[in-house]
mmCIF file of C-alpha atoms in Angstrom:
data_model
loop_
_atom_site.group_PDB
_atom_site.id
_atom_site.type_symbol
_atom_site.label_atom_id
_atom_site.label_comp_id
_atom_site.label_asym_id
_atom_site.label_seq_id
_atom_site.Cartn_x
_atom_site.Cartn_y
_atom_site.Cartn_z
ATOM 1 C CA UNK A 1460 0.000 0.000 0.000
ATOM 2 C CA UNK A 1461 1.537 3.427 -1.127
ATOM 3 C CA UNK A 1462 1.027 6.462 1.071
ATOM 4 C CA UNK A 1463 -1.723 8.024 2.739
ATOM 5 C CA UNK A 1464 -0.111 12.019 2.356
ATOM 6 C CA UNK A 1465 2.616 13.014 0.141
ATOM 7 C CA UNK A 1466 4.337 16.393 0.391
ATOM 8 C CA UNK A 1467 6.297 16.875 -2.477
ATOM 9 C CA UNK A 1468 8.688 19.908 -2.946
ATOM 10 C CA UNK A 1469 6.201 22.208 -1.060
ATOM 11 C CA UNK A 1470 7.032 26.413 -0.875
ATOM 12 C CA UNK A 1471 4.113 28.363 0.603
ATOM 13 C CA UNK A 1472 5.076 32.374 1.047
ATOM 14 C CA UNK A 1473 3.948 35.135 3.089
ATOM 15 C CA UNK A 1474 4.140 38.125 0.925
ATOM 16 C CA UNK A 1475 7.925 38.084 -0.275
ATOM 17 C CA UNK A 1476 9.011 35.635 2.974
ATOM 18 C CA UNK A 1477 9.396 32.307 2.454
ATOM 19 C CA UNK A 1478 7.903 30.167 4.766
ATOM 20 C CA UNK A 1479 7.914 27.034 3.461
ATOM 21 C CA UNK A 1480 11.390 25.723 1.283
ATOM 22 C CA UNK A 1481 11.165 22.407 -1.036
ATOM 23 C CA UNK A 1482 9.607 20.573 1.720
ATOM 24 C CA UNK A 1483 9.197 16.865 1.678
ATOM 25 C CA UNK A 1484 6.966 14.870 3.658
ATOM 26 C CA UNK A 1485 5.132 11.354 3.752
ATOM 27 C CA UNK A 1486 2.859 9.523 5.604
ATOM 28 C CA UNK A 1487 1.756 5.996 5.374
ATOM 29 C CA UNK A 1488 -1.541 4.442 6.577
ATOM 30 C CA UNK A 1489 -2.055 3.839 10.240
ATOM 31 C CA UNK A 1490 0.988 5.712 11.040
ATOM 32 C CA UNK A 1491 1.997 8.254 13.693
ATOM 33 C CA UNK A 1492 4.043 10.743 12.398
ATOM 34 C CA UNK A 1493 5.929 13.681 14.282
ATOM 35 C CA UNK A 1494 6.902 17.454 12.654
ATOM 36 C CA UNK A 1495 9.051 18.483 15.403
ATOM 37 C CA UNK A 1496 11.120 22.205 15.480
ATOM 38 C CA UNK A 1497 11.625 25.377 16.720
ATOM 39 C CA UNK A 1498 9.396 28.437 16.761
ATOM 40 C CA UNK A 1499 9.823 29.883 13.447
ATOM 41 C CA UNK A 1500 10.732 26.609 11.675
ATOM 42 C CA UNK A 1501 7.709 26.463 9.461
ATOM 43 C CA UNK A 1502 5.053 23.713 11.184
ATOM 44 C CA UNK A 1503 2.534 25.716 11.481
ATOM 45 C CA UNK A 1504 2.235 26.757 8.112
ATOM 46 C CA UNK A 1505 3.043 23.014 6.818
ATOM 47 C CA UNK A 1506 -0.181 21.940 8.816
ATOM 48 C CA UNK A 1507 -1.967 24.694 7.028
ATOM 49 C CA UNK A 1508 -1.016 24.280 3.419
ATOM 50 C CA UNK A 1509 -1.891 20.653 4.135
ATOM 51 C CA UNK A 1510 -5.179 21.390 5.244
ATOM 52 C CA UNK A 1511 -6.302 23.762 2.499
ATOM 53 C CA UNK A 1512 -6.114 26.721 4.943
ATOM 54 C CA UNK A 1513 -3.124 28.289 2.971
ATOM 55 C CA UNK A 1514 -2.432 28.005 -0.844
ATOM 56 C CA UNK A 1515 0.962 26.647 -1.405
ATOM 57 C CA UNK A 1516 3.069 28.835 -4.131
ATOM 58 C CA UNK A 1517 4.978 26.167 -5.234
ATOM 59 C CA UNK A 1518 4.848 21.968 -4.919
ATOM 60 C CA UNK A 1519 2.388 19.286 -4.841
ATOM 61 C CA UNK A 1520 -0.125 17.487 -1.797
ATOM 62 C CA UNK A 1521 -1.052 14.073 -3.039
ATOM 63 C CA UNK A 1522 -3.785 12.524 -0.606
ATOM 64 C CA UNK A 1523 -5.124 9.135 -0.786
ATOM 65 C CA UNK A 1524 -3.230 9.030 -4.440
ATOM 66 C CA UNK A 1525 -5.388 12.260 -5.642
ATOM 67 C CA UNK A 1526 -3.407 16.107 -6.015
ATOM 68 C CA UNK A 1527 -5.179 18.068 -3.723
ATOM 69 C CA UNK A 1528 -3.091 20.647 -4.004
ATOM 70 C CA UNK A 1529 -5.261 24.300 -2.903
ATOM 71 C CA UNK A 1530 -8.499 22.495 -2.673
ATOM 72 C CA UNK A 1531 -10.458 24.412 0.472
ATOM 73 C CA UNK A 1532 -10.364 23.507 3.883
ATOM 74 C CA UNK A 1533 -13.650 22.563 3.996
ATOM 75 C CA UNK A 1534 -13.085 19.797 0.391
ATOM 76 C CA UNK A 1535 -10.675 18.703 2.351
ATOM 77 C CA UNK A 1536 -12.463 17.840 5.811
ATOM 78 C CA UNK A 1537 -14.517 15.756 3.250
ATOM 79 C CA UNK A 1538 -12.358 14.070 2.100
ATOM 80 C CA UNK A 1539 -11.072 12.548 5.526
ATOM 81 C CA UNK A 1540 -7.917 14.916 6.129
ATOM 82 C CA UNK A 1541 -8.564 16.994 9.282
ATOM 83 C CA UNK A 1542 -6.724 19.810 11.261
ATOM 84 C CA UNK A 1543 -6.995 20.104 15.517
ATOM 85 C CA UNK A 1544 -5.494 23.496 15.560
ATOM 86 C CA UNK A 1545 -3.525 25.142 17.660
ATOM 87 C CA UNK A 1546 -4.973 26.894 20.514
ATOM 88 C CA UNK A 1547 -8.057 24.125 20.184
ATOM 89 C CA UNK A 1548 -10.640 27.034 18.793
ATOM 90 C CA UNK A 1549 -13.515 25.343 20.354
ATOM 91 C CA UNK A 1550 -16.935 26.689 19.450
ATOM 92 C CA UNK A 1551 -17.316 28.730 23.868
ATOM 93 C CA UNK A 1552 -21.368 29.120 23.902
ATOM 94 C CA UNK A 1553 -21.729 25.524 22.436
ATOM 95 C CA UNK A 1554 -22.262 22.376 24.662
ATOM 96 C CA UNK A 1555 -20.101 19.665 24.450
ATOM 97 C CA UNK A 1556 -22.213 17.934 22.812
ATOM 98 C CA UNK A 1557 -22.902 20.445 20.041
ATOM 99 C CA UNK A 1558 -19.062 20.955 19.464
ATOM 100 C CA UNK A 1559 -18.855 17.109 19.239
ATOM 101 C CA UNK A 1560 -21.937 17.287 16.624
ATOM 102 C CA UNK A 1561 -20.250 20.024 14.495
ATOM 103 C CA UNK A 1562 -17.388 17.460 13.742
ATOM 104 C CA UNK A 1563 -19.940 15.611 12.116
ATOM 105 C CA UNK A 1564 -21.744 17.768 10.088
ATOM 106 C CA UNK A 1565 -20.885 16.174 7.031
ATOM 107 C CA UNK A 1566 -22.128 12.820 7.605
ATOM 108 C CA UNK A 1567 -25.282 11.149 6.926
ATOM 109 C CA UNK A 1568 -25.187 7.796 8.616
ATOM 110 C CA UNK A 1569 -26.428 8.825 12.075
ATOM 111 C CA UNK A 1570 -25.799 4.623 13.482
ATOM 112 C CA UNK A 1571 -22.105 5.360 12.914
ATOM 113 C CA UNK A 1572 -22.156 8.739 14.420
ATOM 114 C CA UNK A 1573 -23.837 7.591 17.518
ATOM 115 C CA UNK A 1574 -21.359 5.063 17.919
ATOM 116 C CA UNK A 1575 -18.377 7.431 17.378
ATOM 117 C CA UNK A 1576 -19.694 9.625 19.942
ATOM 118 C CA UNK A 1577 -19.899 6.936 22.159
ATOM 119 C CA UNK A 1578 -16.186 6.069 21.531
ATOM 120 C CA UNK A 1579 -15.329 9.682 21.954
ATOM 121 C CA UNK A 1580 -16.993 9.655 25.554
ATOM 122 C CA UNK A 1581 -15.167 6.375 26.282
ATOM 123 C CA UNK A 1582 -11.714 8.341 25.503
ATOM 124 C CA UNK A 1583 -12.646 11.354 27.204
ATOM 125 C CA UNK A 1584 -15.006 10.535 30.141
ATOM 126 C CA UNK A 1585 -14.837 13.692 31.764
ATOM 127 C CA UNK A 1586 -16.642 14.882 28.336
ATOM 128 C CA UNK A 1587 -19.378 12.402 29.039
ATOM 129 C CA UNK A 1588 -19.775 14.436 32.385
ATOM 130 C CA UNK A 1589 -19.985 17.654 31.271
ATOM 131 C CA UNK A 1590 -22.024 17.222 27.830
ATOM 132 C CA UNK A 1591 -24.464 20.364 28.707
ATOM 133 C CA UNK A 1592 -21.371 22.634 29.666
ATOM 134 C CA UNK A 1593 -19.890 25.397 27.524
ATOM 135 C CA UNK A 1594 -17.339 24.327 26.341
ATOM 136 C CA UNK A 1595 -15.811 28.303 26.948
ATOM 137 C CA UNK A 1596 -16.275 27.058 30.956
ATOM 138 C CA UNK A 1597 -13.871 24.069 30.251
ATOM 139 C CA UNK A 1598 -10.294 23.929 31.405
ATOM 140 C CA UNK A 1599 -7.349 23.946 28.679
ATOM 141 C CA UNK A 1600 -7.133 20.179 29.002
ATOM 142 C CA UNK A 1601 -10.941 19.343 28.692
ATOM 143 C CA UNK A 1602 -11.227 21.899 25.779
ATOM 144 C CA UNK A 1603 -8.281 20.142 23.887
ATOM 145 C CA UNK A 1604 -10.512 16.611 24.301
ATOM 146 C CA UNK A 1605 -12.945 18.479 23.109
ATOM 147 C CA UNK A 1606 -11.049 19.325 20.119
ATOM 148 C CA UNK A 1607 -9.703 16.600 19.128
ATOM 149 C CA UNK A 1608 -13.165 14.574 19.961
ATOM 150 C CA UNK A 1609 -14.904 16.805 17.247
ATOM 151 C CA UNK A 1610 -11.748 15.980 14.830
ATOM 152 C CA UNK A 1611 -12.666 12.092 15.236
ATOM 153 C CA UNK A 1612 -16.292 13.257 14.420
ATOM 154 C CA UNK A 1613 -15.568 13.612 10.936
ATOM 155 C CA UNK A 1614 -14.070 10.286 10.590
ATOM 156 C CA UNK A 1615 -10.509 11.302 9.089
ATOM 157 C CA UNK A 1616 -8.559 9.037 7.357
ATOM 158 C CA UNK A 1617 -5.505 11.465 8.378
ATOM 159 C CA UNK A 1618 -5.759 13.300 11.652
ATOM 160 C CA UNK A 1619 -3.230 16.347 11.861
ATOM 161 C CA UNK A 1620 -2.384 17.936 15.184
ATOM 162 C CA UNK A 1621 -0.976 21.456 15.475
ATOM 163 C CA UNK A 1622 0.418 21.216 18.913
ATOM 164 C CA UNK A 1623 -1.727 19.407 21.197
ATOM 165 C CA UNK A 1624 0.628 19.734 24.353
ATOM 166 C CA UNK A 1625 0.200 23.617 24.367
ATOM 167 C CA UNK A 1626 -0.426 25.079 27.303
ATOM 168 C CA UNK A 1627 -0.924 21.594 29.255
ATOM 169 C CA UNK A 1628 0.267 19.885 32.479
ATOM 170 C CA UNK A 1629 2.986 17.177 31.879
ATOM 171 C CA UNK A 1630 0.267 15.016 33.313
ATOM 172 C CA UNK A 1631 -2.278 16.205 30.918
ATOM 173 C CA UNK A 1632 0.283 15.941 27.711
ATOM 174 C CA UNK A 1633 0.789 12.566 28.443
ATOM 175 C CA UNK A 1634 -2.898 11.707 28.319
ATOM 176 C CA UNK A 1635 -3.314 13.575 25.512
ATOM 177 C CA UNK A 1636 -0.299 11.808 23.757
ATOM 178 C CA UNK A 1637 -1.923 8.123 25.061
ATOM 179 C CA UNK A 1638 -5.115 9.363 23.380
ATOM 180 C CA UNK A 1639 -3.980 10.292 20.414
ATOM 181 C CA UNK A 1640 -2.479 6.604 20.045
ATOM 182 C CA UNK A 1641 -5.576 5.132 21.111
ATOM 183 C CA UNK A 1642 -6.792 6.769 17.923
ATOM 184 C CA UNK A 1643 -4.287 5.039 16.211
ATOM 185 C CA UNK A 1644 -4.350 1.759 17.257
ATOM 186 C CA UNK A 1645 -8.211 1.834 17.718
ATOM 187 C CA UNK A 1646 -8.921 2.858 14.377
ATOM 188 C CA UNK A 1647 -6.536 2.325 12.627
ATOM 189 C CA UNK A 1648 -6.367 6.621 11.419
ATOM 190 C CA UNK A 1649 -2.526 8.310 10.466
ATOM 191 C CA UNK A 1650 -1.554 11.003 12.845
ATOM 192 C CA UNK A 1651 0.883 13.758 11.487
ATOM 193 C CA UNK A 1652 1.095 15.866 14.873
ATOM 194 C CA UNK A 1653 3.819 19.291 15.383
ATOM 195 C CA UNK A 1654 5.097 19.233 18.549
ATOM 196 C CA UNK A 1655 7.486 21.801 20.357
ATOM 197 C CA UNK A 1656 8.114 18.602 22.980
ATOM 198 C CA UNK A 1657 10.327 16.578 21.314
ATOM 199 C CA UNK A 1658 10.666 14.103 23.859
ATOM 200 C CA UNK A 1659 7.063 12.935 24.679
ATOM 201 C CA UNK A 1660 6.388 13.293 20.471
ATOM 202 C CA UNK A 1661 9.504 11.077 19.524
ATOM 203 C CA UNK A 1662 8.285 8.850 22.417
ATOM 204 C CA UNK A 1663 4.989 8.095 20.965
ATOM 205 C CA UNK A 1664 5.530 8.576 17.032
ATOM 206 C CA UNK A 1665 6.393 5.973 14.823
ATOM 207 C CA UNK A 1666 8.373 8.374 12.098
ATOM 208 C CA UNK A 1667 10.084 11.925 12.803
ATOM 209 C CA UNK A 1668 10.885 15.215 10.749
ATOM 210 C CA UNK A 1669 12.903 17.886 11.851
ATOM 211 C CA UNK A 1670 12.348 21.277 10.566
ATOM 212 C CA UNK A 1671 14.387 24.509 10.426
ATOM 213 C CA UNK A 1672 13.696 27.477 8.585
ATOM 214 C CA UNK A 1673 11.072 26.157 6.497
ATOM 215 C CA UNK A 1674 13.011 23.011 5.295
ATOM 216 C CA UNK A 1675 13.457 19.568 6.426
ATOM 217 C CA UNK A 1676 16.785 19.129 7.717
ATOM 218 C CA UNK A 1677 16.225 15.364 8.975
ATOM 219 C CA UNK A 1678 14.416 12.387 8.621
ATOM 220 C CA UNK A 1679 14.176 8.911 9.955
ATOM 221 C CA UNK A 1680 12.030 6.647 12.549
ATOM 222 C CA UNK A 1681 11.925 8.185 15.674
ATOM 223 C CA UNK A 1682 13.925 5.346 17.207
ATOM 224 C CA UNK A 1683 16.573 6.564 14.856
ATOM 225 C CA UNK A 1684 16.174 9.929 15.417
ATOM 226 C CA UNK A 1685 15.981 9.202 19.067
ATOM 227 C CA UNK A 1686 19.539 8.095 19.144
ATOM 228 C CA UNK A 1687 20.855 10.708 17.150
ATOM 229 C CA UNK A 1688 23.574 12.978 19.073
ATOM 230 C CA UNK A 1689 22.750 16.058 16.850
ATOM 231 C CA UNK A 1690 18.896 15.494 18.102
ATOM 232 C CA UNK A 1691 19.642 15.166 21.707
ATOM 233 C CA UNK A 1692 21.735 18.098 21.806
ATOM 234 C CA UNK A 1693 19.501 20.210 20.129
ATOM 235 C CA UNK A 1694 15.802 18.659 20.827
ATOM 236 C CA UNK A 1695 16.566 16.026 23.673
ATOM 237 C CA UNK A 1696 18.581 18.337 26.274
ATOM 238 C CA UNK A 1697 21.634 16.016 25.887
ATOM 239 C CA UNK A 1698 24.292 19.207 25.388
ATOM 240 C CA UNK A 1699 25.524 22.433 25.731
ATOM 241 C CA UNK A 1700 23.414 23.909 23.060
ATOM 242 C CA UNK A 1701 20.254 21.785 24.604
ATOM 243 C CA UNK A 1702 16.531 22.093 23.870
ATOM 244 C CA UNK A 1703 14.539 24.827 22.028
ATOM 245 C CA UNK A 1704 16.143 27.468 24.428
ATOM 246 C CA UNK A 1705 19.582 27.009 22.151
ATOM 247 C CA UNK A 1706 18.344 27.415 18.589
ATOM 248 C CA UNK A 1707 19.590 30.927 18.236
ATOM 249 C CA UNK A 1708 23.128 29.549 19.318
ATOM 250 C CA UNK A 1709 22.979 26.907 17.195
ATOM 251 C CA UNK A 1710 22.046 28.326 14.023
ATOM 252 C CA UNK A 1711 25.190 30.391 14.722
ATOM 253 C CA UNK A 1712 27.677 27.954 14.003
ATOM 254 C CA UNK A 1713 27.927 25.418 11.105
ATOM 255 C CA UNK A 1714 25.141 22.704 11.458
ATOM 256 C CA UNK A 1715 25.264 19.253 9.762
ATOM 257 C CA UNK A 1716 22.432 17.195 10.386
ATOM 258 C CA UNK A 1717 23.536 13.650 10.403
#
């Protein structure tokens, strides 16, 4: 089976800055896949050319062996590729349960949804509790279930996370993180998630990227990557010039990614 997503030579611009530089990417069905970087390296706006949320000035998206390449956010919910975004952007005055409902606005076969909400609540059982709640009233943690429960909603064949760990407890990232394998396993749905915690997202992800200044500067299985001394130094606190902290001291002498 070829891949789910293919990123080929992708360049999206802001006005005359490039953001995005020849960037390659793949994922294969029922794999987790981590984008992981500095602030400034270009994830976001990977996520969002992805997603149809930006138009990419140069390069391809191939999903589920079609070029979708500038089709709308909204063509591509549809057709199973779907964005939690950063900062969660839960709907405040809705319930729960109407947040949960507008993930599934496009679908028609109300026995499936049923049964996906009920797998949603099964993940997230504080959700179940507080169905009738804004979901503005919710903590950080319970609005990021909520989030990524009205991702599943849609039933994506790709599920892309725009870093879920923001603004989270170490406790809570970690549930998050077991969740989002859950989804995984469960269902067998690829997960391309950015993550400024490059530990916990190496930890859980099956393949890695490294980004910096809009191109991909490595590439392997996490395991790999893992084991790397250039990625502990710089990712994995294992140096001098340790951990996101260090980038601007880094990029100021001669890097070779190995």
């Amino acid at each position: 089976m070829g891949a789910l997503l293919e990123v080929n030579n992708l360049e999206t611009w802001y006005g005359p800055i490039v953001a995005l530089q020849g960037v390659n990417i793949q994922v294969d069905p029922g794999r987790m896949v981590a984008v992981l970087g500095a602030n400034g390296a270009g994830k976001t706006t990977l996520l969002n050319t992805i997603a149809g949320v930006i138009d990419p000035f140069k390069g391809e998206v191939r999903f589920a062996g079609l070029a979708v390449s500038g089709l709308d956010a909204d063509e591509m919910c549809r057709r199973g590729l779907v964005l939690v975004p950063e900062g969660r952007q839960v709907y405040p005055f809705l319930t729960v349960q109407d947040n949960l409902a507008m993930g599934a606005y496009t679908r028609r076969d109300a026995d499936g949804v049923a049964r996906d909400l009920e797998r949603v609540y099964a993940w997230f059982p504080r959700l179940k509790e507080r169905v009738l709640q804004s979901a503005g009233l919710l903590s950080g943690g319970e609005q990021q279930m909520v989030a990524i429960g009205r991702a599943f909603m849609a039933r994506p064949q790709l599920l892309m996370f725009d870093e879920p760990s923001l603004g989270l407890s170490p406790l809570l990232t970690k549930e998050i993180f077991s969740i989002i394998c859950r989804i995984r396993d469960e269902t067998g749905t690829a997960i391309l998630v950015v993550e400024q915690n490059a530990a916990i997202a190496l930890a859980h992800a099956d393949d890695g990227y490294i980004m910096e200044l809009g191109r991909v500067v490595a590439a392997d299985s996490c395991v790999a990557l893992s084991s790397k001394a250039d990625v502990q130094a710089s990712y994995l606190g294992g140096g001098a010039h340790t951990g996101l902290s260090g980038t601007a001291q880094r990029w100021k002498r001669k890097k070779t990614w190995r």
